[in-house]
CSV table of C-alpha atoms and ligand atoms in Angstrom, one decimal:
chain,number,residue,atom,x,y,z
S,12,UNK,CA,-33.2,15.1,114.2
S,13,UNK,CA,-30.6,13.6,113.0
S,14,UNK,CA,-28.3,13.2,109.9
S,15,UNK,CA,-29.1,10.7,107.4
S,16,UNK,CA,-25.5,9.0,105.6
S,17,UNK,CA,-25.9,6.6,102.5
S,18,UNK,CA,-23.5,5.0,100.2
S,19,UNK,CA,-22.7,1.7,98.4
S,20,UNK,CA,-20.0,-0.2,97.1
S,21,UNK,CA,-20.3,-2.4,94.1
S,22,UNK,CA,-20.2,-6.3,94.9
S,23,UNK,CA,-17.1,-7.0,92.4
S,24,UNK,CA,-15.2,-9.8,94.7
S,25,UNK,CA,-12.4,-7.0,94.4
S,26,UNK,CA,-12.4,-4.9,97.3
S,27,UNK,CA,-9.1,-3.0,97.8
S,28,UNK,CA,-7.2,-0.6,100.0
S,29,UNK,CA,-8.4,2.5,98.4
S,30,UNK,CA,-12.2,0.9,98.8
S,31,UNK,CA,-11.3,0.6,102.5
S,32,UNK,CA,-9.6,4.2,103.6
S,33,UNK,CA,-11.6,6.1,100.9
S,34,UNK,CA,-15.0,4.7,101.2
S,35,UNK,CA,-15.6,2.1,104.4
S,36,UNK,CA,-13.5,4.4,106.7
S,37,UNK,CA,-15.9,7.7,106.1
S,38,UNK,CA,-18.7,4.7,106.6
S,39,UNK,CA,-17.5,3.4,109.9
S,40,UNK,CA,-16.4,7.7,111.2
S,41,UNK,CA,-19.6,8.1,110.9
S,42,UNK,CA,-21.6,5.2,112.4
S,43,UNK,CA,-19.6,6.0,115.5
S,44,UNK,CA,-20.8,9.7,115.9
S,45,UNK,CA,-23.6,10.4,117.2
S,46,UNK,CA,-26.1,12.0,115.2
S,47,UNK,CA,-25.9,10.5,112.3
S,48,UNK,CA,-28.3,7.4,110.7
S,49,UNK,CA,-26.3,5.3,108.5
S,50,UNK,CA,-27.4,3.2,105.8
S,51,UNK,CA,-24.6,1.3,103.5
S,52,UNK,CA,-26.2,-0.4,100.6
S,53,UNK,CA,-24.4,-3.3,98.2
S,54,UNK,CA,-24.9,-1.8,95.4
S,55,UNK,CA,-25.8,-4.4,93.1
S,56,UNK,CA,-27.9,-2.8,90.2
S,57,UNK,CA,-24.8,-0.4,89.4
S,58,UNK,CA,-22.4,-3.9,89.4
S,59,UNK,CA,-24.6,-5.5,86.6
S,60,UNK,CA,-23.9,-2.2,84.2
S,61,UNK,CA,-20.6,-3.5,83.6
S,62,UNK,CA,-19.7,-7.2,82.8
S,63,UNK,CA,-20.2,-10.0,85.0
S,64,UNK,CA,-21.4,-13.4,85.2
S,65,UNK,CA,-25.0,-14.0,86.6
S,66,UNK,CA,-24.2,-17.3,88.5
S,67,UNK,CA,-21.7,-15.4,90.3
S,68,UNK,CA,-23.4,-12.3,91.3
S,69,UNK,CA,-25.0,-13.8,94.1
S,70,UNK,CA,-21.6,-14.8,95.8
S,71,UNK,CA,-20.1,-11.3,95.1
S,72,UNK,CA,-23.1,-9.7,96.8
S,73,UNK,CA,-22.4,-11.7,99.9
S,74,UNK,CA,-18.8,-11.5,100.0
S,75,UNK,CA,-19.0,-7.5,100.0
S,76,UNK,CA,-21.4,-7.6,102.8
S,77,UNK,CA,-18.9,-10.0,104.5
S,78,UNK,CA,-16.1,-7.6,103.8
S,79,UNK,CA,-17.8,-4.5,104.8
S,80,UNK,CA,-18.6,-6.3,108.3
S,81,UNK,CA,-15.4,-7.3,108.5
S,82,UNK,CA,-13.8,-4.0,107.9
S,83,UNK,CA,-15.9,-2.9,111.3
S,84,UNK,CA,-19.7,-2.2,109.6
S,85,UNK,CA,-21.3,-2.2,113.2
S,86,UNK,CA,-24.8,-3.7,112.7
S,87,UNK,CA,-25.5,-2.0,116.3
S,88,UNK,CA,-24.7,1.5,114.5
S,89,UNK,CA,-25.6,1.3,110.5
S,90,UNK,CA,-28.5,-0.5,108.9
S,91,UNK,CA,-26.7,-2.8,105.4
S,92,UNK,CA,-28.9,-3.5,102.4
S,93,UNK,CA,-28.6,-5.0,99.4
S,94,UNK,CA,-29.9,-2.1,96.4
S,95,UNK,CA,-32.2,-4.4,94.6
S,96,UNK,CA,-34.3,-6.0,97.5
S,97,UNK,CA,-35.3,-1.9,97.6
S,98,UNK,CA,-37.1,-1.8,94.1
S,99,UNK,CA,-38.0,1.8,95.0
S,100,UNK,CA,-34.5,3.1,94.0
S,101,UNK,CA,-35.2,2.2,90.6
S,102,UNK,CA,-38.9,3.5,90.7
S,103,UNK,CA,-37.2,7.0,91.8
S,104,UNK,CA,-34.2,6.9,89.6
S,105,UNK,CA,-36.4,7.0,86.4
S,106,UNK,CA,-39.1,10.0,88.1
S,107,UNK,CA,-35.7,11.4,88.1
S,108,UNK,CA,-34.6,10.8,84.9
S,109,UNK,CA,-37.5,12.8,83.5
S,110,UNK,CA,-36.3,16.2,84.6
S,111,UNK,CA,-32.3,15.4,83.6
S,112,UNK,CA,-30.9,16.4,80.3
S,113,UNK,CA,-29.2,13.4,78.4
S,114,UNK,CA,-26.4,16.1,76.9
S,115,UNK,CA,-25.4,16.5,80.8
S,116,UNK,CA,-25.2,13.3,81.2
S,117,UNK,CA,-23.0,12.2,78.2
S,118,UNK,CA,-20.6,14.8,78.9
S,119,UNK,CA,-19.6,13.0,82.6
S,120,UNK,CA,-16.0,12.3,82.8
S,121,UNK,CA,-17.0,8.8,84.5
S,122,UNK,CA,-19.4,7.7,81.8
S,123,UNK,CA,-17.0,8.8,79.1
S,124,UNK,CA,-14.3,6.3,81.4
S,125,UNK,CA,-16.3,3.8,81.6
S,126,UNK,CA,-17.4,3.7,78.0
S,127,UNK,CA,-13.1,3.5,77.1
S,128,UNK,CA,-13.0,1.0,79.4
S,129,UNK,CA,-16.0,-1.3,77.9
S,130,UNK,CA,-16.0,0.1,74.5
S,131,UNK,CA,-18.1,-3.3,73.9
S,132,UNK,CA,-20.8,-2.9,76.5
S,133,UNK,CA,-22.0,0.2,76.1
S,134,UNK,CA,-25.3,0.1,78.0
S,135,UNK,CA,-28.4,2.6,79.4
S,136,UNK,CA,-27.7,1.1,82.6
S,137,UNK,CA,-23.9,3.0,82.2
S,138,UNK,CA,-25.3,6.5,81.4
S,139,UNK,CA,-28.3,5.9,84.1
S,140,UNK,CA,-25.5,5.5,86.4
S,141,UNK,CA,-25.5,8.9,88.1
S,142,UNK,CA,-29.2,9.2,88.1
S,143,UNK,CA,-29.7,5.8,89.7
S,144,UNK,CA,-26.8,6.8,92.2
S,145,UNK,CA,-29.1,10.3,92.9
S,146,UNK,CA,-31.9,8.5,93.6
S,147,UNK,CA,-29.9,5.7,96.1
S,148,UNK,CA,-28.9,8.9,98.2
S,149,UNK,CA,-32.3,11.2,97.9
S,150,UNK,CA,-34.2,8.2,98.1
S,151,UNK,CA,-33.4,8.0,102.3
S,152,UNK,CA,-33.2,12.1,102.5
S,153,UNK,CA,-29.4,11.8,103.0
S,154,UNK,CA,-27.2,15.0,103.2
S,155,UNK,CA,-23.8,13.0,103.8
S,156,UNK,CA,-22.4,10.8,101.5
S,157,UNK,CA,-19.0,9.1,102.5
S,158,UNK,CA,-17.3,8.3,99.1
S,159,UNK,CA,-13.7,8.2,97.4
S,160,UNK,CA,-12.8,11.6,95.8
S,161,UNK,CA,-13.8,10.4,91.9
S,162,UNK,CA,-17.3,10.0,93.3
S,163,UNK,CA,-17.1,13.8,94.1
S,164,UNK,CA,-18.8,14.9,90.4
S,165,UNK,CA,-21.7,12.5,91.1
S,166,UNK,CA,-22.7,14.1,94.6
S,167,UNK,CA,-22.4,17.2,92.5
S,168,UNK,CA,-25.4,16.0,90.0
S,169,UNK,CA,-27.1,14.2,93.0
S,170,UNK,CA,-27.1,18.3,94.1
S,171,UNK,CA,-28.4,18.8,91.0
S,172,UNK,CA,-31.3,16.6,90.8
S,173,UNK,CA,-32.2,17.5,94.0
S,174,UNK,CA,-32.0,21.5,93.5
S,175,UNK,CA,-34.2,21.0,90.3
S,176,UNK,CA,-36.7,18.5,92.0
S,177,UNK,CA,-37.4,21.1,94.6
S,178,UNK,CA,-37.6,24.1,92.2
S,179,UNK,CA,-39.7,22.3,89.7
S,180,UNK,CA,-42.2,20.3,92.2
S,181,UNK,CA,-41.5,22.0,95.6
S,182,UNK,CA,-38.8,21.5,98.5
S,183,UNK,CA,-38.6,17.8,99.3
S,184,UNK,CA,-34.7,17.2,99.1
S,185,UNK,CA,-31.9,18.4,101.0
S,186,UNK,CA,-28.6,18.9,99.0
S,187,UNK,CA,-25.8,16.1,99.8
S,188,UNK,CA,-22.7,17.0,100.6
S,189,UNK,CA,-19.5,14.3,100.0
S,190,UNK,CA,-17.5,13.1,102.8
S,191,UNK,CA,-13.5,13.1,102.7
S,192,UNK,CA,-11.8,10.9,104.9
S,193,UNK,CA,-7.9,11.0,104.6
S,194,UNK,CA,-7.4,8.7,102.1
S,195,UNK,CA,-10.0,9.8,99.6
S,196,UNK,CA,-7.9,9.1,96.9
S,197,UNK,CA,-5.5,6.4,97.0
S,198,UNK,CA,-3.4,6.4,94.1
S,199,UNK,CA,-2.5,3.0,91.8
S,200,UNK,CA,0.6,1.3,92.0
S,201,UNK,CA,1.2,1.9,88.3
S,202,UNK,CA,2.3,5.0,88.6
S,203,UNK,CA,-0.6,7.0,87.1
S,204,UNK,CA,-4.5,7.2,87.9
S,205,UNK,CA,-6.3,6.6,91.1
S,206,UNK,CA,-5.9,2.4,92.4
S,207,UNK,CA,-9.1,1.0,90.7
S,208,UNK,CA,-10.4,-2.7,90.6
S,209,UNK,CA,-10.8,-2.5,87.1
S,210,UNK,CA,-7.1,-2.5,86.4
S,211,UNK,CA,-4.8,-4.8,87.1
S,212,UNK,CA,-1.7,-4.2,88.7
S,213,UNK,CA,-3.1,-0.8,90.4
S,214,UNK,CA,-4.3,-2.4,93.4
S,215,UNK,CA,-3.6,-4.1,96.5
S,216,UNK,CA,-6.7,-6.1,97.7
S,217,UNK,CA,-8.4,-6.6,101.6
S,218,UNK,CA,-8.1,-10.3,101.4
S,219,UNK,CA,-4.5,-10.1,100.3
S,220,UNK,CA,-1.6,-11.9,102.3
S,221,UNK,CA,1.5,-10.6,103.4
S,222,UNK,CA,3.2,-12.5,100.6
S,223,UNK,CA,1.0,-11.2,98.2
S,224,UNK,CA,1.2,-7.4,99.0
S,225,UNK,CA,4.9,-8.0,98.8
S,226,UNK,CA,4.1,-9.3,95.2
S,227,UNK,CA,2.2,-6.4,94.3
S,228,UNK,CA,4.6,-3.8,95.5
S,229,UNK,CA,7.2,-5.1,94.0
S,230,UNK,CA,5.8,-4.3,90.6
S,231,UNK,CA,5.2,-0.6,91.4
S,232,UNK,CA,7.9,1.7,89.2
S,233,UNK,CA,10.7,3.8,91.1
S,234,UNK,CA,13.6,5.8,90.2
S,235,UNK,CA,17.3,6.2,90.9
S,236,UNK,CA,15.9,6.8,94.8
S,237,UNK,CA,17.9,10.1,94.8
S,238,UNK,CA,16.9,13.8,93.1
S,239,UNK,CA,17.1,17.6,93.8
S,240,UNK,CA,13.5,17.5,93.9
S,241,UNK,CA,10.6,15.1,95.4
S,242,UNK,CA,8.5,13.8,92.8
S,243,UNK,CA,5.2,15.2,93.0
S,244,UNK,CA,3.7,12.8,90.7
S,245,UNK,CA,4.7,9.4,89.3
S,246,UNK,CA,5.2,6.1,91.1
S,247,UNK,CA,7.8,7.0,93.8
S,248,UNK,CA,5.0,9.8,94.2
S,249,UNK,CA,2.5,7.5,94.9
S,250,UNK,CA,4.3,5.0,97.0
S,251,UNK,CA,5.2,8.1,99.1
S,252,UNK,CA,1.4,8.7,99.2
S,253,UNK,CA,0.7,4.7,100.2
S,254,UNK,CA,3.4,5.3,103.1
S,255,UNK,CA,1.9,8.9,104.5
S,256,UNK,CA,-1.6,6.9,105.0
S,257,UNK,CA,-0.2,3.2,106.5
S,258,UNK,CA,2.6,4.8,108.5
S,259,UNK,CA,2.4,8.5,109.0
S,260,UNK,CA,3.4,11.3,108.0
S,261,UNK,CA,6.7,11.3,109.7
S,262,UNK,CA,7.8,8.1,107.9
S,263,UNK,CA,6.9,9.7,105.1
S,264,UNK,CA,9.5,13.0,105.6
S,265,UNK,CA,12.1,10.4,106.5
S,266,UNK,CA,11.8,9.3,103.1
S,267,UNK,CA,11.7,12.3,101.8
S,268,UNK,CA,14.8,13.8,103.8
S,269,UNK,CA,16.3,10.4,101.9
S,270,UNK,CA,16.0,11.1,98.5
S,271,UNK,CA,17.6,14.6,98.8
S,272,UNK,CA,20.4,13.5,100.7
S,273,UNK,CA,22.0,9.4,100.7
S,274,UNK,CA,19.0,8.3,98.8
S,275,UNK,CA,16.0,5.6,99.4
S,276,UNK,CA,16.2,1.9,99.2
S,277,UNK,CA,13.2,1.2,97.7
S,278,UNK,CA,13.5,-2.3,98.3
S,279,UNK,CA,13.4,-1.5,102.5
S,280,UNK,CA,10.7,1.5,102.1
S,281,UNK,CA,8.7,-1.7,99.9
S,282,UNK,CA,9.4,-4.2,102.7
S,283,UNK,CA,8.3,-2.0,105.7
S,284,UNK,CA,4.9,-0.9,103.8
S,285,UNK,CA,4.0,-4.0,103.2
S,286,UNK,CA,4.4,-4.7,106.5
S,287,UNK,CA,2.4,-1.7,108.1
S,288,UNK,CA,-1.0,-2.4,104.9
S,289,UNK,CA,-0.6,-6.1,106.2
S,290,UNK,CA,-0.9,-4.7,110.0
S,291,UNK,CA,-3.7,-2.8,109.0
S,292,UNK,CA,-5.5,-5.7,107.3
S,293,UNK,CA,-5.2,-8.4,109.0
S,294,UNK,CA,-7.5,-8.1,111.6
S,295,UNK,CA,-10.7,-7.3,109.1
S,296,UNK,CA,-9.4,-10.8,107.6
S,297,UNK,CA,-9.7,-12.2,111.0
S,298,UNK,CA,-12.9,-10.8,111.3
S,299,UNK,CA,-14.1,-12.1,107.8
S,300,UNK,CA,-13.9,-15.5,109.1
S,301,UNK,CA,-16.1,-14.6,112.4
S,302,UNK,CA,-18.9,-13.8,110.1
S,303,UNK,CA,-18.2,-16.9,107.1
S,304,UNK,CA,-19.2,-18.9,110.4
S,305,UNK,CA,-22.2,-17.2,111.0
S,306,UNK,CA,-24.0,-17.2,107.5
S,307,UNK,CA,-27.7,-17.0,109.4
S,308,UNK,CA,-26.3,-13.4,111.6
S,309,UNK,CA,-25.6,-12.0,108.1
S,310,UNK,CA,-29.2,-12.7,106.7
S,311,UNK,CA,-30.3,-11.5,109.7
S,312,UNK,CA,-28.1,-8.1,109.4
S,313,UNK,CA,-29.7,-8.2,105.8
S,314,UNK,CA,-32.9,-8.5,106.1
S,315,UNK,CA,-33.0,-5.7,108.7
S,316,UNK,CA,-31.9,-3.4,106.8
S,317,UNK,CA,-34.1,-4.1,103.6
S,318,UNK,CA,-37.2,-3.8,106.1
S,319,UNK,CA,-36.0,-0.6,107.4
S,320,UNK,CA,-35.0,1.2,104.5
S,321,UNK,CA,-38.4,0.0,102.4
S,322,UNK,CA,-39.9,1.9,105.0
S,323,UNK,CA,-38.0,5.1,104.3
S,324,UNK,CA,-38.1,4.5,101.3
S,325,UNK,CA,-42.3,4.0,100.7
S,326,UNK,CA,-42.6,7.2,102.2
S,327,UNK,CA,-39.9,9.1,100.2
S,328,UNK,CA,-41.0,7.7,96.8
S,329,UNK,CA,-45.0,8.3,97.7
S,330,UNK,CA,-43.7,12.2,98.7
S,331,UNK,CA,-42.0,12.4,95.7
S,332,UNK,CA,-44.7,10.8,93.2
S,333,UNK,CA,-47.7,13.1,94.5
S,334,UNK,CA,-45.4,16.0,94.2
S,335,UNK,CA,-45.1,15.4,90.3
S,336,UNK,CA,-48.9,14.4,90.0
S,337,UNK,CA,-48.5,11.2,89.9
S,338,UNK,CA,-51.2,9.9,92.9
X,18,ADP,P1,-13.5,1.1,91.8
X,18,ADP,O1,-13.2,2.5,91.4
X,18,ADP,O2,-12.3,0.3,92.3
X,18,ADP,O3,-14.2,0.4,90.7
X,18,ADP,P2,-16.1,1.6,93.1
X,18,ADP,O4,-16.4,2.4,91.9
X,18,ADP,O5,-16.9,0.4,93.4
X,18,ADP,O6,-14.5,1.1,93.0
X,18,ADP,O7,-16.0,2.5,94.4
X,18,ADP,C1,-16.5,2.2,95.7
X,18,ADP,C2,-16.1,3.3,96.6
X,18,ADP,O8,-14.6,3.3,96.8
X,18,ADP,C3,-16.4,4.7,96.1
X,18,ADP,O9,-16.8,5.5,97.2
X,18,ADP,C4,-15.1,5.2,95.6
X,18,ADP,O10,-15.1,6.6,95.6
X,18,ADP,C5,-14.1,4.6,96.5
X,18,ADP,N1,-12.8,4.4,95.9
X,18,ADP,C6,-12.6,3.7,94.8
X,18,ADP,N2,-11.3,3.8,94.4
X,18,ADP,C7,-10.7,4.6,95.3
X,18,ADP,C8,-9.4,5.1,95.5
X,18,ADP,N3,-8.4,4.7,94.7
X,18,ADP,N4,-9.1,5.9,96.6
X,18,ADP,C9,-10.1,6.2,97.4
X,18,ADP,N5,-11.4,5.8,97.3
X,18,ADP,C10,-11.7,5.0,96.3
């Protein structure tokens, strides 16, 4: 039988590099080996838990379903859905709820993030965030989950929910396990923290231009370019990260070999990134445009996946319900 894969993206209109080599790129390794059925979900109940603007949500929905196509989602390989035309993940994310202590819950290093970040919209939706996220993976039965490494903690409660499900009602879940690619954690061009939509200057977005990844590079701190030591953490730290995943490792101990000896030019090791992210890009923007001209495939792509995975997920919910008692 083989493997079921979930996971979602939130449909922000901000998708960036680190979205695309920690996230899509585990998404599309896996819809190209065999044994393994892949559903990819726009995740659109976890986007309303932070702030946004209703008359927009329906456009960010689309666009992220355009980007993920365009990044090389194969329709022919994974099934795409949107989270909400699947009301079951919400009937199964409160059953789950009831057997989850809250304490457990508070004490999350994401919700306590997410809570500095929007100290004015403090919501259930923020704290359900982890159950709703368990339920989106057991839901389909899925034991791989191809995520960024932040998301690591909440694989580690979806494990949870699903050990305690099965010792309290009976074995119905498998245990998920997270799925590194490479680039799991790409870090910000700040200097500090992981590159995150929610703060400005930290990213480099999919839709970018080559003048525009120029601009944002330009912003991200350096030193001297010379030391006794490499840093190991710190901006010049991270751009040698951003260079090791665009252009290889080798590139990367050039650098390196630099800053011991004559020292970087961090306005050439800027120039030729850009250049390679832009490389690497450019096609999915190509791509983007294939599918902005064909609105009706994308429904199409859509609506295939919503049947299919209400299917699934009838079945999983019904298992699940008369487990607890509940039919
Ligand atoms: P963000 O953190 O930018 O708000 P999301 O929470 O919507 O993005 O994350 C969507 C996916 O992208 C998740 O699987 C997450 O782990 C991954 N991801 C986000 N940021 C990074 C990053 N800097 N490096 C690698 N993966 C990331």
């Amino acid at each position: 039988m083989k493997k079921r894969v979930f996971s979602g993206l939130r449909p922000t209109n901000l998708i960036h590099i680190g979205n695309y080599l920690g996230a899509i790129k585990g998404q599309i390794d896996l819809q190209n080996k065999p044994g393994f059925d892949c559903i990819y979900g726009v995740v659109d109940l976890h986007g309303i838990t932070t702030p946004y603007k209703p008359k927009d949500l329906p456009n960010q929905i689309r666009n992220l379903a355009l980007d993920l196509l365009a990044a090389g989602l194969d329709p022919q390989k994974c099934h795409l859905m949107i989270q909400s035309q699947v009301p079951e993940h919400l009937e199964l994310a409160y059953l789950l709820g009831t057997i989850f202590p809250v304490s457990r819950l508070e004490d999350l290093p994401t919700y306590k993030d997410k809570k500095a970040e929007n100290p004015g919209y403090l919501n259930m939706g923020l704290l359900y965030y982890p159950v709703l996220m368990a339920a989106d993976i057991m839901l389909y039965k899925a034991d791989t989950v191809p995520v960024g490494k932040d998301q690591v903690p909440h694989i580690e409660i979806t494990r949870e929910f699903a050990r305690k499900f099965n010792l309290m009602f009976g074995k119905t879940f498998p245990e998920p396990q997270a799925y590194l690619m490479e680039g799991a954690y790409v870090p910000s061009l700040k200097g500090e923290g992981k590159m995150s939509k929610s703060i400005e200057g930290s990213y480099i977005l999919l839709t970018d231009d080559l003048e525009m990844i120029r601009k944002r590079l330009a912003g991200a701190p350096t030193d001297t370019g010379k030391g006794t030591e490499v840093p190991q953490e710190g901006g010049v730290a991270n751009l040698l990260t951003l260079v090791e995943l665009f252009e290889g490792k080798d590139i990367r101990m050039k650098y390196e070999s630099q800053y011991l000896h004559e020292g970087i030019r961090y306005q050439d090791l800027k120039h030729d990134l850009a250049n390679a992210i832009y490389e690497e890009i450019k096609p999915i923007q190509e791509k983007r445009k294939f599918y902005e001209q064909n609105s009706n495939l994308v429904e199409e792509i859509l609506e295939e996946g919503r049947d299919y995975c209400s299917i699934i997920a009838k079945e999983t919910l019904r298992e699940a319900k008369e487990k607890m008692g509940l039919v």
